[in-house]
Coordinates of C-alpha atoms in Angstrom, one line a residue:
Chain A
M1 CA -103.6 -62.7 178.4
K2 CA -105.4 -61.1 181.7
S3 CA -106.3 -57.4 181.5
H4 CA -107.6 -55.1 184.4
T5 CA -108.8 -51.5 184.2
S6 CA -109.6 -49.3 186.9
Y7 CA -110.2 -45.3 187.0
L8 CA -109.2 -42.9 189.7
T9 CA -110.9 -39.4 190.3
F10 CA -109.1 -36.4 191.7
N11 CA -110.5 -32.9 192.9
V12 CA -107.3 -31.0 193.7
N13 CA -108.0 -27.6 195.1
A14 CA -105.3 -25.6 193.8
R15 CA -104.8 -24.7 190.1
M16 CA -101.7 -26.5 190.0
D17 CA -100.5 -29.3 192.6
F18 CA -99.1 -32.7 192.5
V19 CA -100.9 -35.7 194.3
H20 CA -98.6 -39.2 195.0
I21 CA -100.5 -42.1 193.7
T22 CA -98.0 -45.0 193.8
D23 CA -99.7 -46.9 196.6
R24 CA -103.0 -46.7 194.9
V25 CA -101.6 -47.9 191.6
Q26 CA -99.7 -50.7 193.4
E27 CA -103.0 -51.4 194.8
I28 CA -104.6 -52.0 191.4
V29 CA -102.0 -54.0 190.2
A30 CA -102.5 -56.1 193.1
E31 CA -106.3 -56.4 192.2
S32 CA -105.7 -57.5 188.7
G33 CA -103.7 -60.8 189.7
I34 CA -101.3 -60.1 187.1
T35 CA -97.8 -61.0 187.9
E36 CA -95.5 -60.4 184.8
G37 CA -96.6 -57.6 182.4
L38 CA -97.0 -53.6 181.7
C39 CA -99.2 -51.1 183.6
L40 CA -100.2 -48.0 181.9
V41 CA -101.1 -44.8 184.1
N42 CA -102.5 -41.8 182.4
A43 CA -104.5 -38.7 182.8
M44 CA -107.6 -38.5 180.8
H45 CA -107.7 -34.7 180.8
I46 CA -105.6 -32.6 178.6
T47 CA -104.4 -30.1 181.5
A48 CA -103.0 -32.8 183.6
S49 CA -100.3 -35.2 183.9
V50 CA -99.1 -38.4 185.1
F51 CA -95.4 -38.5 186.0
I52 CA -92.6 -40.2 187.9
N53 CA -90.1 -38.4 190.1
D54 CA -89.2 -37.8 193.4
N55 CA -91.5 -37.1 196.4
E56 CA -89.9 -34.2 197.7
S57 CA -91.8 -31.0 198.7
G58 CA -89.0 -29.0 197.7
L59 CA -88.6 -30.3 194.2
H60 CA -92.5 -29.8 193.6
A61 CA -92.2 -26.4 194.7
D62 CA -89.3 -26.0 191.9
Y63 CA -91.4 -27.5 189.2
K64 CA -94.1 -25.3 189.7
D65 CA -91.9 -22.3 189.4
W66 CA -90.1 -23.6 186.6
L67 CA -93.5 -24.6 184.8
E68 CA -94.8 -21.2 185.6
E69 CA -91.7 -19.6 183.7
L70 CA -91.9 -21.8 180.9
A71 CA -95.7 -21.3 180.2
P72 CA -97.0 -18.6 182.3
H73 CA -100.7 -18.6 183.5
D74 CA -101.5 -15.3 182.0
P75 CA -104.8 -16.0 180.1
S76 CA -104.1 -13.1 177.7
R77 CA -101.0 -14.8 176.2
Y78 CA -103.0 -17.8 174.8
R79 CA -105.3 -18.0 171.4
H80 CA -106.7 -20.8 173.3
N81 CA -108.5 -18.6 175.9
R82 CA -110.4 -16.8 173.3
T83 CA -112.5 -19.9 173.4
G84 CA -113.7 -18.9 176.7
E85 CA -111.0 -20.6 178.7
D86 CA -108.4 -19.5 181.1
N87 CA -106.4 -22.5 180.9
G88 CA -104.1 -22.2 177.7
D89 CA -101.1 -22.5 180.1
A90 CA -101.9 -25.6 181.5
H91 CA -102.2 -27.5 178.3
H92 CA -98.7 -26.2 177.7
K93 CA -97.4 -27.2 181.2
R94 CA -98.9 -30.6 180.7
Q95 CA -96.9 -31.4 177.6
I96 CA -93.5 -30.8 179.7
M97 CA -94.8 -33.2 182.3
G98 CA -96.1 -35.7 180.0
R99 CA -99.5 -37.5 179.7
E100 CA -98.6 -41.1 181.0
V101 CA -96.1 -43.5 182.3
V102 CA -95.8 -46.9 181.5
V103 CA -94.3 -49.3 184.3
A104 CA -93.1 -52.8 184.3
V105 CA -94.9 -55.3 186.7
T106 CA -92.8 -58.0 187.8
E107 CA -93.4 -60.7 190.3
G108 CA -96.8 -59.1 191.0
R109 CA -95.5 -55.6 191.8
L110 CA -94.7 -52.3 190.0
D111 CA -91.0 -52.9 189.2
L112 CA -89.9 -49.1 190.2
G113 CA -86.4 -47.9 191.3
T114 CA -85.8 -46.7 194.6
W115 CA -86.8 -43.2 194.5
E116 CA -89.4 -43.5 191.6
R117 CA -93.0 -42.5 192.8
I118 CA -95.7 -41.9 190.6
F119 CA -97.8 -38.5 190.7
Y120 CA -100.9 -36.9 189.1
G121 CA -100.0 -33.5 188.2
E122 CA -102.7 -31.0 188.1
F123 CA -102.4 -27.8 186.1
D124 CA -106.0 -26.5 186.0
G125 CA -107.6 -27.7 189.2
R126 CA -111.0 -27.0 191.2
R127 CA -113.0 -29.7 189.0
S128 CA -113.1 -33.5 189.1
K129 CA -110.9 -35.6 186.8
R130 CA -109.9 -38.9 186.1
V131 CA -106.9 -41.2 185.6
L132 CA -106.9 -44.6 183.9
V133 CA -104.8 -47.6 185.1
K134 CA -104.5 -50.6 182.9
V135 CA -102.6 -53.6 183.3
I136 CA -102.2 -56.3 181.1
G137 CA -99.9 -59.5 181.4
G138 CA -100.1 -62.8 182.7
Chain B
M1 CA -98.4 -64.4 176.9
K2 CA -94.6 -64.4 177.3
S3 CA -92.6 -61.8 179.3
H4 CA -88.7 -61.0 179.8
T5 CA -87.3 -58.5 182.0
S6 CA -83.6 -57.5 182.1
Y7 CA -82.0 -54.5 183.8
L8 CA -78.8 -52.4 182.4
T9 CA -76.2 -50.7 184.7
F10 CA -74.4 -47.3 183.9
N11 CA -71.8 -45.6 185.5
V12 CA -71.3 -42.3 183.6
N13 CA -68.1 -40.4 184.0
A14 CA -69.9 -36.9 183.2
R15 CA -72.5 -35.2 185.2
M16 CA -74.5 -35.0 181.8
D17 CA -74.0 -37.4 178.9
F18 CA -76.0 -39.6 176.7
V19 CA -75.1 -43.6 175.9
H20 CA -76.3 -45.2 172.8
I21 CA -78.1 -48.4 174.0
T22 CA -80.0 -49.6 170.8
D23 CA -77.9 -52.8 170.3
R24 CA -78.2 -53.5 173.8
V25 CA -81.8 -53.5 173.7
Q26 CA -81.9 -55.6 170.7
E27 CA -79.8 -58.2 172.2
I28 CA -82.6 -58.5 175.3
V29 CA -85.5 -58.5 172.5
A30 CA -83.8 -61.4 171.0
E31 CA -83.1 -63.3 174.2
S32 CA -86.7 -62.8 175.1
G33 CA -87.8 -65.1 172.3
I34 CA -90.9 -62.7 171.6
T35 CA -91.6 -61.9 168.0
E36 CA -94.7 -59.7 168.3
G37 CA -95.0 -57.3 171.1
L38 CA -93.8 -54.3 173.2
C39 CA -90.6 -53.5 174.6
L40 CA -90.6 -51.1 177.6
V41 CA -87.1 -49.1 178.3
N42 CA -87.3 -46.9 181.5
A43 CA -84.8 -45.2 183.5
M44 CA -85.1 -46.6 187.2
H45 CA -83.6 -43.0 188.4
I46 CA -85.1 -39.8 188.6
T47 CA -82.1 -37.8 187.4
A48 CA -81.7 -39.9 184.3
S49 CA -84.1 -40.5 181.0
V50 CA -84.2 -42.7 178.2
F51 CA -85.3 -41.1 175.0
I52 CA -85.1 -41.9 170.9
N53 CA -83.3 -39.5 168.7
D54 CA -80.3 -39.2 166.3
N55 CA -76.9 -40.7 166.9
E56 CA -75.3 -37.5 166.1
S57 CA -72.5 -36.0 168.4
G58 CA -73.5 -32.3 167.1
L59 CA -77.3 -32.8 168.1
H60 CA -76.0 -34.1 171.4
A61 CA -74.0 -31.1 172.1
D62 CA -77.1 -29.1 171.0
Y63 CA -79.2 -31.0 173.8
K64 CA -76.6 -30.4 176.3
D65 CA -76.6 -26.5 175.7
W66 CA -80.3 -26.3 175.6
L67 CA -80.9 -28.4 178.5
E68 CA -78.8 -26.1 180.5
E69 CA -80.6 -23.0 179.4
L70 CA -83.9 -24.4 180.3
A71 CA -82.6 -26.0 183.8
P72 CA -79.3 -24.4 184.6
H73 CA -77.1 -26.6 187.0
D74 CA -76.7 -23.6 189.5
P75 CA -77.4 -25.4 192.9
S76 CA -78.6 -22.0 194.5
R77 CA -81.8 -22.3 192.3
Y78 CA -83.3 -25.0 193.5
R79 CA -85.4 -25.6 196.9
H80 CA -84.5 -29.3 196.5
N81 CA -80.8 -28.6 197.0
R82 CA -81.8 -27.7 200.7
T83 CA -82.1 -31.4 201.3
G84 CA -78.2 -31.8 200.5
E85 CA -78.4 -32.5 197.1
D86 CA -77.0 -30.7 194.4
N87 CA -79.0 -32.2 191.4
G88 CA -82.0 -30.2 191.3
D89 CA -81.4 -29.4 187.8
A90 CA -81.0 -32.9 186.9
H91 CA -84.8 -33.5 187.9
H92 CA -86.1 -30.9 185.5
K93 CA -83.6 -31.9 182.5
R94 CA -85.0 -35.4 182.9
Q95 CA -88.7 -34.2 182.6
I96 CA -87.7 -32.4 179.2
M97 CA -86.1 -35.7 177.7
G98 CA -88.7 -38.3 179.3
R99 CA -88.3 -41.3 181.5
E100 CA -89.2 -44.2 179.0
V101 CA -89.6 -45.2 175.7
V102 CA -92.1 -47.8 174.4
V103 CA -91.0 -49.8 171.2
A104 CA -93.0 -52.1 169.1
V105 CA -91.5 -55.6 168.5
T106 CA -92.4 -56.9 164.9
E107 CA -91.0 -60.1 163.5
G108 CA -88.5 -60.6 166.4
R109 CA -86.9 -57.1 166.1
L110 CA -87.2 -53.6 167.3
D111 CA -89.7 -52.0 164.8
L112 CA -87.6 -48.6 164.5
G113 CA -87.5 -46.0 161.9
T114 CA -84.4 -45.5 159.8
W115 CA -82.8 -42.9 162.1
E116 CA -84.5 -44.1 165.3
R117 CA -81.8 -44.8 168.0
I118 CA -82.4 -45.4 171.9
F119 CA -80.3 -43.5 174.4
Y120 CA -79.8 -43.5 178.0
G121 CA -79.5 -39.9 179.2
E122 CA -77.7 -39.4 182.2
F123 CA -78.0 -35.7 184.3
D124 CA -76.3 -36.8 187.7
G125 CA -73.7 -38.7 186.7
R126 CA -70.7 -40.5 188.6
R127 CA -72.8 -42.9 190.1
S128 CA -74.3 -46.3 189.4
K129 CA -77.6 -46.1 187.8
R130 CA -80.0 -48.9 186.5
V131 CA -82.5 -49.1 183.2
L132 CA -85.2 -51.5 183.1
V133 CA -85.9 -53.6 179.9
K134 CA -89.3 -55.4 179.9
V135 CA -90.5 -57.4 176.5
I136 CA -94.0 -58.6 176.7
G137 CA -95.8 -60.5 173.7
G138 CA -96.2 -63.7 172.1
Chain C
M1 CA -102.4 -62.7 172.9
K2 CA -103.1 -61.1 169.8
S3 CA -101.2 -58.1 168.0
H4 CA -101.8 -56.0 165.0
T5 CA -99.4 -53.7 163.4
S6 CA -100.0 -50.8 160.9
Y7 CA -97.9 -47.9 159.4
L8 CA -99.5 -44.6 158.5
T9 CA -97.9 -42.4 156.2
F10 CA -97.7 -38.4 156.3
N11 CA -96.6 -35.6 154.1
V12 CA -97.3 -32.2 155.7
N13 CA -96.8 -29.4 153.5
A14 CA -95.6 -26.8 156.2
R15 CA -92.4 -27.3 158.1
M16 CA -94.6 -27.4 161.4
D17 CA -98.0 -28.6 161.6
F18 CA -100.3 -31.0 163.7
V19 CA -102.7 -33.6 161.9
H20 CA -105.9 -35.0 163.8
I21 CA -105.4 -38.9 163.6
T22 CA -107.8 -40.1 166.4
D23 CA -110.3 -41.8 163.8
R24 CA -107.3 -43.3 161.9
V25 CA -106.0 -45.1 164.8
Q26 CA -109.4 -46.2 166.2
E27 CA -110.0 -48.0 162.7
I28 CA -106.6 -49.7 163.2
V29 CA -107.9 -50.8 166.8
A30 CA -111.5 -52.1 165.0
E31 CA -109.1 -54.0 162.5
S32 CA -107.2 -55.7 165.1
G33 CA -110.1 -57.4 166.6
I34 CA -108.5 -56.8 170.2
T35 CA -110.9 -55.8 172.6
E36 CA -108.6 -55.6 175.9
G37 CA -105.1 -54.0 175.6
L38 CA -102.6 -51.4 174.7
C39 CA -102.2 -49.5 171.6
L40 CA -98.8 -47.9 170.7
V41 CA -98.9 -44.7 168.2
N42 CA -95.3 -43.3 167.6
A43 CA -93.6 -41.1 165.0
M44 CA -90.8 -43.4 163.1
H45 CA -89.0 -39.9 162.4
I46 CA -86.9 -38.2 165.2
T47 CA -88.0 -34.6 163.9
A48 CA -91.7 -35.6 164.5
S49 CA -94.3 -36.4 167.4
V50 CA -97.2 -38.3 168.3
F51 CA -99.1 -36.6 171.3
I52 CA -102.6 -36.1 172.9
N53 CA -103.9 -32.7 173.3
D54 CA -107.3 -30.4 172.3
N55 CA -108.3 -30.4 168.9
E56 CA -108.3 -26.8 168.9
S57 CA -106.8 -24.2 166.4
G58 CA -106.2 -21.6 168.9
L59 CA -103.9 -24.0 171.0
H60 CA -102.2 -25.3 168.0
A61 CA -101.3 -21.8 167.0
D62 CA -100.2 -21.2 170.7
Y63 CA -98.2 -24.4 170.7
K64 CA -96.3 -23.3 167.7
D65 CA -95.2 -20.0 168.7
W66 CA -94.2 -21.5 172.3
L67 CA -92.2 -24.3 170.6
E68 CA -90.5 -21.7 168.5
E69 CA -89.6 -19.5 171.4
L70 CA -88.1 -22.6 173.2
A71 CA -86.4 -24.2 170.1
P72 CA -86.1 -21.3 167.4
H73 CA -85.7 -22.4 163.9
D74 CA -82.5 -20.2 163.2
P75 CA -80.4 -22.9 161.4
S76 CA -77.0 -21.0 162.6
R77 CA -78.1 -22.0 166.4
Y78 CA -77.3 -25.6 166.1
R79 CA -74.4 -27.7 165.8
H80 CA -76.3 -30.5 164.4
N81 CA -76.9 -28.3 161.1
R82 CA -73.1 -28.5 160.4
T83 CA -73.6 -32.2 159.3
G84 CA -75.6 -30.1 156.2
E85 CA -79.2 -30.2 157.7
D86 CA -81.4 -27.5 158.7
N87 CA -83.6 -29.2 161.2
G88 CA -81.9 -29.1 164.5
D89 CA -84.6 -26.9 166.1
A90 CA -87.2 -29.9 164.8
H91 CA -84.9 -32.6 167.1
H92 CA -85.6 -30.4 170.0
K93 CA -89.2 -29.5 169.4
R94 CA -90.3 -33.1 169.2
Q95 CA -88.5 -33.8 172.5
I96 CA -90.9 -31.3 174.3
M97 CA -94.1 -32.9 172.5
G98 CA -92.7 -36.3 172.8
R99 CA -92.6 -39.3 170.4
E100 CA -95.4 -41.7 171.5
V101 CA -98.7 -42.2 173.5
V102 CA -100.1 -45.6 174.8
V103 CA -103.6 -45.6 174.8
A104 CA -105.9 -48.5 176.7
V105 CA -108.0 -50.2 174.5
T106 CA -111.1 -51.1 176.5
E107 CA -114.3 -53.1 175.1
G108 CA -112.6 -52.8 171.4
R109 CA -112.3 -49.0 171.5
L110 CA -109.2 -46.5 172.4
D111 CA -110.2 -45.7 176.0
L112 CA -109.9 -41.7 175.9
G113 CA -111.1 -39.1 178.2
T114 CA -114.0 -36.8 176.7
W115 CA -111.3 -34.3 175.2
E116 CA -108.3 -36.6 174.2
R117 CA -107.4 -36.3 170.6
I118 CA -104.2 -37.9 169.0
F119 CA -102.1 -36.0 167.0
Y120 CA -99.2 -36.3 164.6
G121 CA -96.8 -33.5 165.0
E122 CA -94.5 -32.6 162.2
F123 CA -91.5 -30.1 162.8
D124 CA -89.7 -30.4 159.9
G125 CA -92.0 -31.2 157.0
R126 CA -92.5 -31.1 153.1
R127 CA -91.3 -35.1 152.9
S128 CA -92.9 -38.4 153.6
K129 CA -93.0 -39.7 157.1
R130 CA -94.3 -42.6 158.8
V131 CA -96.5 -43.5 162.2
L132 CA -96.6 -46.9 163.8
V133 CA -99.7 -48.4 165.5
K134 CA -99.2 -51.4 167.1
V135 CA -102.2 -52.9 169.2
I136 CA -101.5 -55.8 171.6
G137 CA -104.0 -57.7 173.8
G138 CA -106.7 -60.0 173.8

C-alpha cells in the first residue's frame, strides 16, 4: 500500500468565503503515483470546512446568506465567545458544511461527477489555516 | 491492496425522495472479494446525498418536511436559480444530509450497527443520476 | 495492507451530551501498528454522531441550544414517534452533526490540527451504544 500526505495553506481575506481547490487536490493525487484508492481532504481547523458542490457564484452567495440565517455571527449569542473569541458562529456554520470529503481515486484521477468541485470553506478568516490531503491506495 | 469500483444509477420520479441501497452496496462488497477495508459510497451529483439512518417511512416524511423548512423549494429565494435552474434548494438540502458515507468492511461484510441503513437521497429528481461505490482493502 | 477494528461502548446519562474520545481513538491507532493510513470513527447508532470540533464547554452548550432550535425534542412533531419512539428529534440532530469522521494517520499518530478533538455525540441517551474505529494502512 502506498500513501502520500500533503498540506495546503489558506489565508482568506473575508470572514466567510469559499476557495475552489479541485485542481490543487488533483495535482497532489498525481504526485502520489496512486492509481486506485481513496483521497481524504479535510480542514485542520474547527471553524472551516472542506465540501463538494457547484462552482457557481450565485450558489455561493446563497450559501453565505443561508448559513448566516442558521447561525448568525452576532457574538452575543454564543457562550463560546465568553472565552474571548468572536467566532462561535463559525463553529456552527462548519458543522452544516462538514469537515471533510473522501473522494475515490480511479485510474490515477479524482473520480468526481460532472459538476462536483472541491471547496475550502472559511468561516473565521483573516488568519492562516491548513487543509490536509492524504491519498492511500496502490 | 485490492480495490473495486462500481457505479449505481437512479432515476427518482419525485423531486425529493429516499432510496434504500444497503443490499446493493453489500453485493458490491461481496463482488470485491475484500474482507477487511473501507467502503466509500457517494453521490456523484451535487443535488443528491448518500446518508445512513433508519428505514422507517414516518422518519423519511419527517426529513422531507424538515428539509423543506430549512431550505424551501421556492425558486425565487436563490440567486443560483438566475442561471436558469430551479434547484437552488436541492444544493442546500444536500449539505444537511451529506454527500457520502464511509463504512467499515469487516469479515467481508459492511460493518453496520443494528439499525444502520444506507440511503440515496434525491433532492432534484426526474433525471438520471449516479452513485459511486469504491471498496479498498485486503 | 494492515487493518485493525475496535468498538467503543458509551452509556450517556443525559438525553443529549458530548463525550471527548480523542485519546481512546489514538490508543487504538497505536495498537494497530499502522503508521500511514486512514482511521474511520463512526457511530453505529442512528441517533448519535461522531464529530470533530473544539473541547470547550461553552461551545458544547451552544451546540445543544442550537440543535434544540433546529430540531426540537417535542415528541408530537415527528411522525417517526407514532411507531412508539420519542426520539424523532435525535434522528434529525444527528444529521446536522454527522455520523462519522475519517482522520489521516501519519507517522503512527492521528494527524489532527491544533484544536481538532474527536467527540461522540449522543442525542438519545440512557442506553448502551457503540462506536466503531477502523484503521487501515501500512
